[in-house]
Short mmCIF file of C-alpha atoms in Angstrom, two decimals:
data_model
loop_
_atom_site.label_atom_id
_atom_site.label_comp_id
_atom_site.label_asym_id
_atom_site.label_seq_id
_atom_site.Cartn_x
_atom_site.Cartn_y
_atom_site.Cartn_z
CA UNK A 1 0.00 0.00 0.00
CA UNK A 2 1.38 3.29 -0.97
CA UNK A 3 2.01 5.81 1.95
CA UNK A 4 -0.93 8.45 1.23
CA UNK A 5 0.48 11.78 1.16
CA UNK A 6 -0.47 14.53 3.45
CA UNK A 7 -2.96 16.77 1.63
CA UNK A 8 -2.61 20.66 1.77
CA UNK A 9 -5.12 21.75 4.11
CA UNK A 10 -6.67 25.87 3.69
CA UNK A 11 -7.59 27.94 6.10
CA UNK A 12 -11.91 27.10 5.82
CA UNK A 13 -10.95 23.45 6.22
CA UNK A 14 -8.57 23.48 9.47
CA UNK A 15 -10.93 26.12 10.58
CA UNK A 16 -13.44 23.49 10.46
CA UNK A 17 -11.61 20.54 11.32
CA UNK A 18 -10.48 22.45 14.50
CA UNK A 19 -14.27 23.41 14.93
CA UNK A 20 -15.57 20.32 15.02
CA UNK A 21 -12.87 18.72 17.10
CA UNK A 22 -14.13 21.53 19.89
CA UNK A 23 -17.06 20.70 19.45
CA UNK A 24 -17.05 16.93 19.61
CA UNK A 25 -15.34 17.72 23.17
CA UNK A 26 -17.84 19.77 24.28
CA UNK A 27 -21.01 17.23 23.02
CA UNK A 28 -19.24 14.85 24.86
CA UNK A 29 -19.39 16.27 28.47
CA UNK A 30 -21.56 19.01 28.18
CA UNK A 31 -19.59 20.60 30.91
CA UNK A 32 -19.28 24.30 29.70
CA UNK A 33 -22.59 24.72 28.60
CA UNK A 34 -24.17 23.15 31.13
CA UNK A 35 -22.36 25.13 33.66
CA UNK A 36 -22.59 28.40 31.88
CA UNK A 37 -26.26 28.00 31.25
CA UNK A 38 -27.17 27.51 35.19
CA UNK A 39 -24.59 30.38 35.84
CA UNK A 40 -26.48 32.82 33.48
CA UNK A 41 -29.91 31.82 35.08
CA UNK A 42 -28.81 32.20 38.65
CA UNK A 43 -27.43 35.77 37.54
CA UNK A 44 -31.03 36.12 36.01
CA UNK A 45 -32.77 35.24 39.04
CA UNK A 46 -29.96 37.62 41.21
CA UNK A 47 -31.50 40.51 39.32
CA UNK A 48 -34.89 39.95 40.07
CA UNK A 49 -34.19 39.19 44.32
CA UNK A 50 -31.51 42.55 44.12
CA UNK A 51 -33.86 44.66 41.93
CA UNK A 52 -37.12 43.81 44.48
CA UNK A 53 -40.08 41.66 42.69
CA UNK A 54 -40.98 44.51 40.70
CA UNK A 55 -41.82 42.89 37.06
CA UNK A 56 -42.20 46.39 35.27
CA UNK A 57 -38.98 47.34 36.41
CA UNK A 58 -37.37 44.23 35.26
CA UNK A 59 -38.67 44.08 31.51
CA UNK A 60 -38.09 47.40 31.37
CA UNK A 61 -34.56 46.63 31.65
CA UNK A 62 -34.53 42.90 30.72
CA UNK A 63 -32.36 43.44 27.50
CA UNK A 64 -29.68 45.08 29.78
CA UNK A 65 -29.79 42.35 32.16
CA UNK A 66 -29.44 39.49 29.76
CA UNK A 67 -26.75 40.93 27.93
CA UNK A 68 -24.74 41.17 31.52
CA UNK A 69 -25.81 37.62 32.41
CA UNK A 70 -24.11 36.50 28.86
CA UNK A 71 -21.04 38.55 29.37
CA UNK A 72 -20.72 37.03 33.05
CA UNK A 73 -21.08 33.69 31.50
CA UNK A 74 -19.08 34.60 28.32
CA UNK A 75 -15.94 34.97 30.91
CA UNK A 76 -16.44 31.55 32.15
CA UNK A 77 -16.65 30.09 28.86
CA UNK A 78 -13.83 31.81 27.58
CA UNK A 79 -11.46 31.10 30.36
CA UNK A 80 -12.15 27.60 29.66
CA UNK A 81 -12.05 27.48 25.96
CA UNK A 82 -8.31 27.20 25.94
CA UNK A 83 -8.09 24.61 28.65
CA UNK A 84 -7.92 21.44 26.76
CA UNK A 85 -4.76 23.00 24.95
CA UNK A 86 -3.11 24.00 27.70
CA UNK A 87 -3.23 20.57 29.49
CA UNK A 88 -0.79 18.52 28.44
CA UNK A 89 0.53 21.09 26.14
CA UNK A 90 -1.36 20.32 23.53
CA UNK A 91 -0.98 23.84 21.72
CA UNK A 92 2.23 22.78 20.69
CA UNK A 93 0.44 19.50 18.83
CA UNK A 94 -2.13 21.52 17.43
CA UNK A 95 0.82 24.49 16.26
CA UNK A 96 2.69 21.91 14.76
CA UNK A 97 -0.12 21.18 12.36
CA UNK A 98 0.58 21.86 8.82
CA UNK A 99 -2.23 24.29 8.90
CA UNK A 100 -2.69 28.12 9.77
CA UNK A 101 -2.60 29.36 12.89
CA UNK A 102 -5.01 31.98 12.13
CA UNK A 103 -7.91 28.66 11.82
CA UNK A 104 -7.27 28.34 15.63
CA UNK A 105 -8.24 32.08 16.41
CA UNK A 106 -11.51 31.34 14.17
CA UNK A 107 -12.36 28.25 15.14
CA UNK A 108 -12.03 29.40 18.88
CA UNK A 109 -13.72 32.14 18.37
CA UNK A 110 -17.01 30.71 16.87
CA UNK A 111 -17.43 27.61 19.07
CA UNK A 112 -17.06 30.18 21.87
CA UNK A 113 -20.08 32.27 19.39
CA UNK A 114 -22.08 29.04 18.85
CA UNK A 115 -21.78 28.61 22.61
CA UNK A 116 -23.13 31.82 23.24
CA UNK A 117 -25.96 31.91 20.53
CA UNK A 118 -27.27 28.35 22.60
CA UNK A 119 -27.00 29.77 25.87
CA UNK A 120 -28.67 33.18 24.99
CA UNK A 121 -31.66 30.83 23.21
CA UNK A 122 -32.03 29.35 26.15
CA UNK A 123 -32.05 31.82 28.40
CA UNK A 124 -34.92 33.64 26.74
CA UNK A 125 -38.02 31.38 27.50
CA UNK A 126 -36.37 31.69 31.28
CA UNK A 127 -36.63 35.23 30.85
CA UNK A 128 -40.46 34.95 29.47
CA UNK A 129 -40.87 33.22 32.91
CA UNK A 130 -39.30 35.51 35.28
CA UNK A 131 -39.24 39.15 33.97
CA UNK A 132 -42.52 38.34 31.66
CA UNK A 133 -41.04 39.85 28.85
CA UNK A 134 -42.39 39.89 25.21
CA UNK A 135 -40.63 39.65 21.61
CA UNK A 136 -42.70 42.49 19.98
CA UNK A 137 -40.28 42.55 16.86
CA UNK A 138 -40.48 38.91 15.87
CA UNK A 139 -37.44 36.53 16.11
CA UNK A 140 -35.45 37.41 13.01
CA UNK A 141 -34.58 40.46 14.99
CA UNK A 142 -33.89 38.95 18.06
CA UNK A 143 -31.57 36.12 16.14
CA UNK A 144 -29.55 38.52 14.51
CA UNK A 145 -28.81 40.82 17.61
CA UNK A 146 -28.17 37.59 19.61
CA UNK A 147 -25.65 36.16 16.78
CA UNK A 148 -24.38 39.87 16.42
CA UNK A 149 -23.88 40.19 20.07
CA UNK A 150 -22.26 36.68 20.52
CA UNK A 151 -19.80 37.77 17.47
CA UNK A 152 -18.57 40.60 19.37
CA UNK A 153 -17.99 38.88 22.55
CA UNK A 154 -16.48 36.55 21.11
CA UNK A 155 -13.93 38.31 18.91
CA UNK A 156 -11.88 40.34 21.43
CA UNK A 157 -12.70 37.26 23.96
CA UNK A 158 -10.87 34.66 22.21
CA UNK A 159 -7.47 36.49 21.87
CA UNK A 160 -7.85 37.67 25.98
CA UNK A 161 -8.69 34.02 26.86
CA UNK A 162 -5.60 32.60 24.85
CA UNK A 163 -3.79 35.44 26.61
CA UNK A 164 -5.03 35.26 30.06
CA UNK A 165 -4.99 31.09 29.80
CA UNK A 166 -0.96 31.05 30.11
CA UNK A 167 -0.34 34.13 32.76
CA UNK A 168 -0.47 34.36 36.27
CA UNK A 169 -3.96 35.31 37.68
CA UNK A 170 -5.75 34.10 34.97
CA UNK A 171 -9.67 34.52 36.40
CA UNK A 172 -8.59 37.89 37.51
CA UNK A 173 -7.25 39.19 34.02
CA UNK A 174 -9.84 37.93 31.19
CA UNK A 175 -12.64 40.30 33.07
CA UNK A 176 -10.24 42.79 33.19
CA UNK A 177 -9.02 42.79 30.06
CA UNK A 178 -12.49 41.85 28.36
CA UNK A 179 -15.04 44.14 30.27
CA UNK A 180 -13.57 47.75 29.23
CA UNK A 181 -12.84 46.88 25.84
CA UNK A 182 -16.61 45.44 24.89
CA UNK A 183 -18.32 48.44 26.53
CA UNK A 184 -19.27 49.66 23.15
CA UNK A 185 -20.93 46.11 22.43
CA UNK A 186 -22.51 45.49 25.22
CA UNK A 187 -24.28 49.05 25.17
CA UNK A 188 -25.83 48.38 21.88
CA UNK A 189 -26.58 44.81 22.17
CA UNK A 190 -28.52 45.46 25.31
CA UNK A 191 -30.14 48.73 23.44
CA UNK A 192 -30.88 46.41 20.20
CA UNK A 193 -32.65 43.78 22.54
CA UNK A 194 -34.81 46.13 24.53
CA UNK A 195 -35.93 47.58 21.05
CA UNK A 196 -36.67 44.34 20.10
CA UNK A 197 -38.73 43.26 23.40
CA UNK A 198 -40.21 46.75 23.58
CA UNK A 199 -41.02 47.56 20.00
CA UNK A 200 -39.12 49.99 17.80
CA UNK A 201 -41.32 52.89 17.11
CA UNK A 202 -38.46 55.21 15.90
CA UNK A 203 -36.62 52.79 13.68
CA UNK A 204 -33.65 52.65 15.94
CA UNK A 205 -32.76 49.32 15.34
CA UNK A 206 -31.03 49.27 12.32
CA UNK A 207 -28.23 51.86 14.04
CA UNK A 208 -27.82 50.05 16.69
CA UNK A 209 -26.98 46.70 14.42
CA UNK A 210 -24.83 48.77 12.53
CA UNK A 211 -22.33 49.87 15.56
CA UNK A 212 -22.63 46.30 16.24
CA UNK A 213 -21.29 44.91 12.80
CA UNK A 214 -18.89 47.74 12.88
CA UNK A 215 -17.49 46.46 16.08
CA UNK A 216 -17.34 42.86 14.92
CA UNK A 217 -15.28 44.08 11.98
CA UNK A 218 -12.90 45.87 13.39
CA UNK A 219 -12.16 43.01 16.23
CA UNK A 220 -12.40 39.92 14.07
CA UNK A 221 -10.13 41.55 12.10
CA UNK A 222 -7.70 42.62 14.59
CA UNK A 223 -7.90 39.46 16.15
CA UNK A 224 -7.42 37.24 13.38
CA UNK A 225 -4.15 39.31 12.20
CA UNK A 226 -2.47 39.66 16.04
CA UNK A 227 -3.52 35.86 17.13
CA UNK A 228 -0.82 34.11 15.47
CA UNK A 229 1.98 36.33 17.46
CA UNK A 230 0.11 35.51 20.47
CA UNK A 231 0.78 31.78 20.39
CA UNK A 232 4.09 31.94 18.57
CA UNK A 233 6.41 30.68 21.45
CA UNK B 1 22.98 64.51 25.77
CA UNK B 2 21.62 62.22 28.37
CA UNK B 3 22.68 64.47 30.97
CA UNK B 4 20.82 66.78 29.04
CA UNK B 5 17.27 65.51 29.00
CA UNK B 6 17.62 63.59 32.97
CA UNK B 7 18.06 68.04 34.37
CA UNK B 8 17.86 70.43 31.77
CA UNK B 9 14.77 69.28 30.51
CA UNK B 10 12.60 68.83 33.58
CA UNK B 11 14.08 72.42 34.88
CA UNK B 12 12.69 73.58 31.61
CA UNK B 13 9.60 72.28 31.36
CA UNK B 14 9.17 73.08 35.23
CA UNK B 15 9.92 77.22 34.43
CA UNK B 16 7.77 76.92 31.13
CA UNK B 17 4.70 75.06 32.70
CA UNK B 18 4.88 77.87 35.55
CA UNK B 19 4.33 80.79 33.46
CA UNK B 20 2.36 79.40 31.40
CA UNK B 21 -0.29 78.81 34.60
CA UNK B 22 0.98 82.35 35.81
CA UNK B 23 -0.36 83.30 32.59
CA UNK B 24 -3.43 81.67 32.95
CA UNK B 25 -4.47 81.77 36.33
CA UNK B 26 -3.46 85.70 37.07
CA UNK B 27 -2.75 87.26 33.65
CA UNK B 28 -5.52 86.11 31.43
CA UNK B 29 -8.90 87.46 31.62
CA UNK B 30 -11.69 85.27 33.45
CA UNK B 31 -14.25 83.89 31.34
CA UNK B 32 -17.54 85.68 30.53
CA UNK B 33 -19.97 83.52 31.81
CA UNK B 34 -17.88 80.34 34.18
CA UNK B 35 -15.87 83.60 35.35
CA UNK B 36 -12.77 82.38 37.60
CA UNK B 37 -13.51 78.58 37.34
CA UNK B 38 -12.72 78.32 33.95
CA UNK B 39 -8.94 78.71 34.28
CA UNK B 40 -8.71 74.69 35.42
CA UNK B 41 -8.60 74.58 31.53
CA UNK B 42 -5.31 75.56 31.19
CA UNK B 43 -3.94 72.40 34.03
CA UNK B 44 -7.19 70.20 32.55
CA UNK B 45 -6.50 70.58 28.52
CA UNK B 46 -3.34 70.04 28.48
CA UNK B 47 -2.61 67.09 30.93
CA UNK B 48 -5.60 65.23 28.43
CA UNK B 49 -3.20 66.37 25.29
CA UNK B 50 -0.41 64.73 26.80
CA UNK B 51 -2.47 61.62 27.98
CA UNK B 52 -3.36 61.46 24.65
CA UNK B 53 0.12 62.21 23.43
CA UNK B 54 1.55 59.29 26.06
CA UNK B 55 -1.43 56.71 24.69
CA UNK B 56 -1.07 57.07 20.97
CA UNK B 57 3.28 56.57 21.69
CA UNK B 58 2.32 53.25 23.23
CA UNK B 59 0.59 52.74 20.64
CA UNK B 60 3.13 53.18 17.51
CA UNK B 61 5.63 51.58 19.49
CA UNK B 62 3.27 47.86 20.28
CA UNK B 63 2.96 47.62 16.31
CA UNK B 64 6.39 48.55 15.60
CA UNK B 65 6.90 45.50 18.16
CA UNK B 66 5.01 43.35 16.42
CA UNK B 67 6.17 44.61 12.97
CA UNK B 68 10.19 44.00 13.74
CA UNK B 69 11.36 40.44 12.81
CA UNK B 70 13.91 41.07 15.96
CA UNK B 71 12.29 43.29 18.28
CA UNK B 72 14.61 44.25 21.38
CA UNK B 73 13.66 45.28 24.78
CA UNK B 74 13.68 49.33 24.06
CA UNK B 75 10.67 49.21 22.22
CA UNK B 76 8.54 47.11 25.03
CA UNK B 77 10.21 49.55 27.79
CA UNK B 78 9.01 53.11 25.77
CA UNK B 79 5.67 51.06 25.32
CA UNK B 80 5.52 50.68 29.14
CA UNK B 81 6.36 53.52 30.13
CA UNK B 82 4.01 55.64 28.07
CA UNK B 83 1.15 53.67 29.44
CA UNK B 84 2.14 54.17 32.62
CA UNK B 85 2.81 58.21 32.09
CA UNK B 86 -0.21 58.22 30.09
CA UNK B 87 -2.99 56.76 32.40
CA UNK B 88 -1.52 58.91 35.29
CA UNK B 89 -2.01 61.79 33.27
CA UNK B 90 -5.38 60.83 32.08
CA UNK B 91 -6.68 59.98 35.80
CA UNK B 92 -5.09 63.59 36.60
CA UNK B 93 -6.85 65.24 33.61
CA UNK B 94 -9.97 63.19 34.82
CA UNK B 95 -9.68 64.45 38.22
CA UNK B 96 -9.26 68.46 37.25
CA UNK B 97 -12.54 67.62 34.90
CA UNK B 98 -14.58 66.38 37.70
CA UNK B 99 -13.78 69.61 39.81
CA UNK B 100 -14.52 71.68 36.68
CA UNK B 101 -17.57 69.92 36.20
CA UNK B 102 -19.20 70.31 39.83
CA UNK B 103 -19.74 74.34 39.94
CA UNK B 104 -19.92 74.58 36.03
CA UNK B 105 -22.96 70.92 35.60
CA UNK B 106 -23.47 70.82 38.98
CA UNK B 107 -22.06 67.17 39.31
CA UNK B 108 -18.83 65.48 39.45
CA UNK B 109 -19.49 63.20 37.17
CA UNK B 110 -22.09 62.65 34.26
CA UNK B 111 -22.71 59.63 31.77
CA UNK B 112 -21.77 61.70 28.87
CA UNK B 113 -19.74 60.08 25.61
CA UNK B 114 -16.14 62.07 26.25
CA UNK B 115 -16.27 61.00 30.22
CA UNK B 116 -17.43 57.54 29.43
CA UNK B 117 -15.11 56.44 26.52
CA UNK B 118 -11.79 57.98 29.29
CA UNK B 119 -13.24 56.58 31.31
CA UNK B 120 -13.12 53.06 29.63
CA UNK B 121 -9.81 53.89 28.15
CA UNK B 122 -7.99 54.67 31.43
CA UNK B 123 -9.56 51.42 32.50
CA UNK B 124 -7.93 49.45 29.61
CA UNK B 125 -5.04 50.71 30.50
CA UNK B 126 -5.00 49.67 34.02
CA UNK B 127 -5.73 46.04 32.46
CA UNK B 128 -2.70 46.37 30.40
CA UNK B 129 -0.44 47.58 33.09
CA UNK B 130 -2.09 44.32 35.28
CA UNK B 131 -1.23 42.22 32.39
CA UNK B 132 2.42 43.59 32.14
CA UNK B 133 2.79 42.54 36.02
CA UNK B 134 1.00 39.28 35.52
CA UNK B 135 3.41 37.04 32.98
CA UNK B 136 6.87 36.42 34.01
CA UNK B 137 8.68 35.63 30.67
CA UNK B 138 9.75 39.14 29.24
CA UNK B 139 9.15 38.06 25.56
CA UNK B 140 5.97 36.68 26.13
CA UNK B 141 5.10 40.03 27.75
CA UNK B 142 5.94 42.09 25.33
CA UNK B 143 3.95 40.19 22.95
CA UNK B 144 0.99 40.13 24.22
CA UNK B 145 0.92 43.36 25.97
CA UNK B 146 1.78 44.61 22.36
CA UNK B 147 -1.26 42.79 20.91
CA UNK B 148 -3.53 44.11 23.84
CA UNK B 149 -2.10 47.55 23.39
CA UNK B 150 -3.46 47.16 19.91
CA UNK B 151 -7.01 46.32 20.35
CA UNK B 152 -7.09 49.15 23.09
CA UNK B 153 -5.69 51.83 21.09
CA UNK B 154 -8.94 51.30 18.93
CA UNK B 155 -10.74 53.59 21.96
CA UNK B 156 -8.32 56.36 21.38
CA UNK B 157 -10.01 57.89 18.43
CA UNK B 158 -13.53 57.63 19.84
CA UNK B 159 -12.19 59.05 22.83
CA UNK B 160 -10.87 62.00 20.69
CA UNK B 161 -13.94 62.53 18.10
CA UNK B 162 -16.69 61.65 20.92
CA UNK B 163 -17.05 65.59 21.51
CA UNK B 164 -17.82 65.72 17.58
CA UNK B 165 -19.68 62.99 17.32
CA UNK B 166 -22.35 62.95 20.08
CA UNK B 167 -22.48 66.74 20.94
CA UNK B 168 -23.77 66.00 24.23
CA UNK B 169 -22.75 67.72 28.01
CA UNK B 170 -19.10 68.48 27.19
CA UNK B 171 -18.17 70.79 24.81
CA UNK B 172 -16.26 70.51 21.46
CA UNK B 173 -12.61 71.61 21.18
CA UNK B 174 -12.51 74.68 20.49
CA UNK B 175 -9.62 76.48 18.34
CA UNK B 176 -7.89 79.58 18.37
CA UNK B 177 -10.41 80.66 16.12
CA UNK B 178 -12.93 80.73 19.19
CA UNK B 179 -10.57 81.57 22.11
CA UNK B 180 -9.52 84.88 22.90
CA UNK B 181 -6.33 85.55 22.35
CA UNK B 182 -5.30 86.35 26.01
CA UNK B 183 -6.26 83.05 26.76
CA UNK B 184 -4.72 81.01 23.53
CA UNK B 185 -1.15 82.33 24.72
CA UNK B 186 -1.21 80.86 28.31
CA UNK B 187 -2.80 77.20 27.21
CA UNK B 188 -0.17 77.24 24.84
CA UNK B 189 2.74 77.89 26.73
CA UNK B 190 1.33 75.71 29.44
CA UNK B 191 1.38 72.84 26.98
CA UNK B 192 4.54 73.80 25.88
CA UNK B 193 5.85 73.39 29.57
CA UNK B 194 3.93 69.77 30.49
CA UNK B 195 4.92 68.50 27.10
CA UNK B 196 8.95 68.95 27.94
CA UNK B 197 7.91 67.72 31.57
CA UNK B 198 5.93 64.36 29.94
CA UNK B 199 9.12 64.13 27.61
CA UNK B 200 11.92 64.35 30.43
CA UNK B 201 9.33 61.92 32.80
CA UNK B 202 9.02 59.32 30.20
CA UNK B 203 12.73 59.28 29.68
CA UNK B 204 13.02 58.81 33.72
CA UNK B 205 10.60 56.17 33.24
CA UNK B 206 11.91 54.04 29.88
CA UNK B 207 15.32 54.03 31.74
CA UNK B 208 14.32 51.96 34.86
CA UNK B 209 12.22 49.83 32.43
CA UNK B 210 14.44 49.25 30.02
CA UNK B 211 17.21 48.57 32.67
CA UNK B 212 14.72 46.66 34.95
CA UNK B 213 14.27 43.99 31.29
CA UNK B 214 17.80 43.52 31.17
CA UNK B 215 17.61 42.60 35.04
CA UNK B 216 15.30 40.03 33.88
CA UNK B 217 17.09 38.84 30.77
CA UNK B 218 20.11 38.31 32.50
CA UNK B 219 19.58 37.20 35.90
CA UNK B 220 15.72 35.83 36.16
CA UNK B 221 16.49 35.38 39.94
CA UNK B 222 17.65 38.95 40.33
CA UNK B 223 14.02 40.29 40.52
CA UNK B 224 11.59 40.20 43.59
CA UNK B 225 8.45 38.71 42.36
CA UNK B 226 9.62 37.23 39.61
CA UNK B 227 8.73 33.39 40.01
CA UNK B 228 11.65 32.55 39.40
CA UNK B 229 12.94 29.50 42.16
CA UNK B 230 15.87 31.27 44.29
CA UNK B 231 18.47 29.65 45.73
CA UNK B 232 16.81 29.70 49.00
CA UNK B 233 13.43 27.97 47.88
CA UNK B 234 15.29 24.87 47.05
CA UNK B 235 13.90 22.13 48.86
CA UNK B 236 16.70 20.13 50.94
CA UNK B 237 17.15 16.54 50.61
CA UNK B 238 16.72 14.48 53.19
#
């Protein structure tokens, strides 16, 4: 039998190949969703006891307070996203790859977006429960704010996390580093959703979507041209 | 030349920046309608230019990092130091604009765009000053405190245009067009004098970096703090 030959692979395909490797590790325990999904409820459910049971007050401001729960639960995800490369040092195995380093910054960065998109769909009937909020916009709108949102978490997350994963103080650093940068996304994520929930009489929407996609240009760009310097050794 | 900018150019800067605020808090005329209070601008403006100033250096100096195929440690010191010099002189320039604010708004502090985007920028600066103090292995950290220096530069320019863009409490920059000019002259000179005073300071300050890396490089022990085992932490055998 001839020795097969190691076939080229592009960027799309290690992307995905790393993707679904992630993936198939996280199907298999369930771990980080499962623990970032009760994590975002219980934060849900802290609102509501350190607001006061006052349900006008909460869907008033429910778009806020899910975009916080997902960003508390986006650091916890994130700081473990890099985990199963760092035991064992299994960066170096997946570096040594014939394959672009820039597919690990993607396919980081959207299982850590696919994570997010689940956990935010799940958290919303939770939210119909407890703050008795409606989706007067329909769901299109609320899908692409929640994919937009995730995106932009995710982009500027992934290169902190790979940071953060190999220093000193690691929990400590990724909210640091994270929380003053994606000011600008959380503030129109949480805007975009309450238009959504609320109704959008003025047309505001499409502005705040717009900041949004800006953002997630600008990061997913940055990030996918720095992350290879970051894990360079 | 060294000796140069570690005295003569502090002494300088010193005698510029204090007629410059002679100039502007007993020479210049008081404004028409904030009257005395407004003569904070000429300490508040320009310690915010020469935040500014400090944050954008940090900046050119983390890509040319990252651009160099062999980057030494000068680069990662300036870098250092001009975040450093820079977020003390944007927490100042924060400070003076809070006092400002409280008899001229009435509060100390207000959700507006130019307060809120400093505000986030001084905080990503503290996060990449925590970074810098958080890996151990000097090429590592200049790396990725490059890389982070990168993605938090991207706040400079809203911090800059957020005047122009929102219009909201704060009020635009104004030019020499719109100032008097009795009051153009002492903001100038007063810039003049904190800009050879930021200068002489960031020297002071790349020095003990730069000589506090090749500490590091060349004896990893020499540090405190540094992780590395000493020769006292070896455990005995028994």
């Amino acid at each position: 039998m001839k020795p097969s030959r190691p076939r080229p692979i592009g960027l799309i395909g290690a992307t995905l190949a790393l993707l679904r490797k992630d993936l198939l590790i996280e199907w298999r325990t369930r771990a980080r969703l499962n623990a970032i999904v009760f994590f975002a409820m219980a934060t849900l459910l802290m609102f509501s006891f350190a607001l006061g049971p006052d349900t006008r007050l909460l869907e008033k401001n429910a778009g806020g307070y899910f975009w916080l729960a997902v960003l508390f639960a986006s650091v916890l995800s994130l700081g473990e996203s890099f985990r199963v490369e760092s035991e064992n040092n299994c960066m170096d195995g997946v570096r040594l790859a014939p394959a672009d380093p820039r597919a690990i910054y993607l396919s980081k960065a959207l299982g850590n977006t696919l994570l997010l998109v689940a956990l935010g769909t799940l958290l919303l009937p939770v939210m119909v429960a407890l703050y008795g909020v409606r989706v007067a916009t329909g769901f299109v709108d609320l899908g692409t704010v929640l994919l937009l949102g995730s995106l932009a978490l995710s982009a500027p997350g992934t290169v902190y996390a790979a940071i953060s994963s190999n220093a000193r103080a690691r929990d400590v650093l990724l909210p640091l580093l994270l929380f003053p940068l994606v000011i600008p996304a959380l503030l129109s994520a949480a805007k975009a959703t309450t238009l959504v929930l609320q109704g959008d009489p003025m047309n505001q929407l499409g502005s705040w979507l717009g900041l949004l996609l800006g953002f997630n240009l600008i990061y997913w760009g940055v990030g996918f041209m720095l992350f290879p310097r970051i894990i360079e050794d | 030349m060294n000796k140069l900018i570690k005295w003569g150019l502090p002494v300088v800067g010193l005698v510029v920046l204090g007629i410059g605020w002679y100039l502007g808090l007993a020479w210049a005329p008081p404004d028409r309608e904030m009257g005395d209070v407004q003569r904070i601008m000429y300490v508040h403006v320009p310690l915010q230019w020469m935040a500014m100033l400090a944050m954008f250096l940090n900046f050119v100096m983390a890509v040319t990092h990252l651009l160099k195929s062999k980057p030494g440690w000068k680069l990662d010191s300036m870098a250092e130091s001009a975040a450093e010099v820079g977020l003390v002189l944007g927490t100042l320039g924060m400070v003076t604009g809070a006092i400002w604010g409280r008899p001229t708004w009435g509060v100390y502090w207000s959700w507006d765009p130019r307060l809120t985007s400093e505000a986030i920028m001084l905080v990503t600066y503290t996060g990449y000053l925590v970074l810098r103090r958080f890996v151990e292995d000097p090429d590592k950290r200049a790396t990725w405190s490059a890389v982070v220096a990168i993605l938090g530069a991207i706040n400079l320019p809203i911090v800059w245009f957020s005047v122009r863009w929102w219009r909201s409490l704060h009020q635009v920059q104004s030019s020499p067009k719109t100032v008097d000019p009795q009051m153009v002259l002492p903001l100038r000179v007063s810039a003049i004098g904190l800009l050879l005073l930021t200068i002489a300071w960031l020297f002071h300050r790349y020095r003990i970096a730069l000589a506090e890396r090749r500490a590091e490089v060349a004896l990893p022990e020499a540090l405190p703090g540094s992780g590395a085992p000493s020769v006292h932490d070896t455990p005995k055998v028994a």
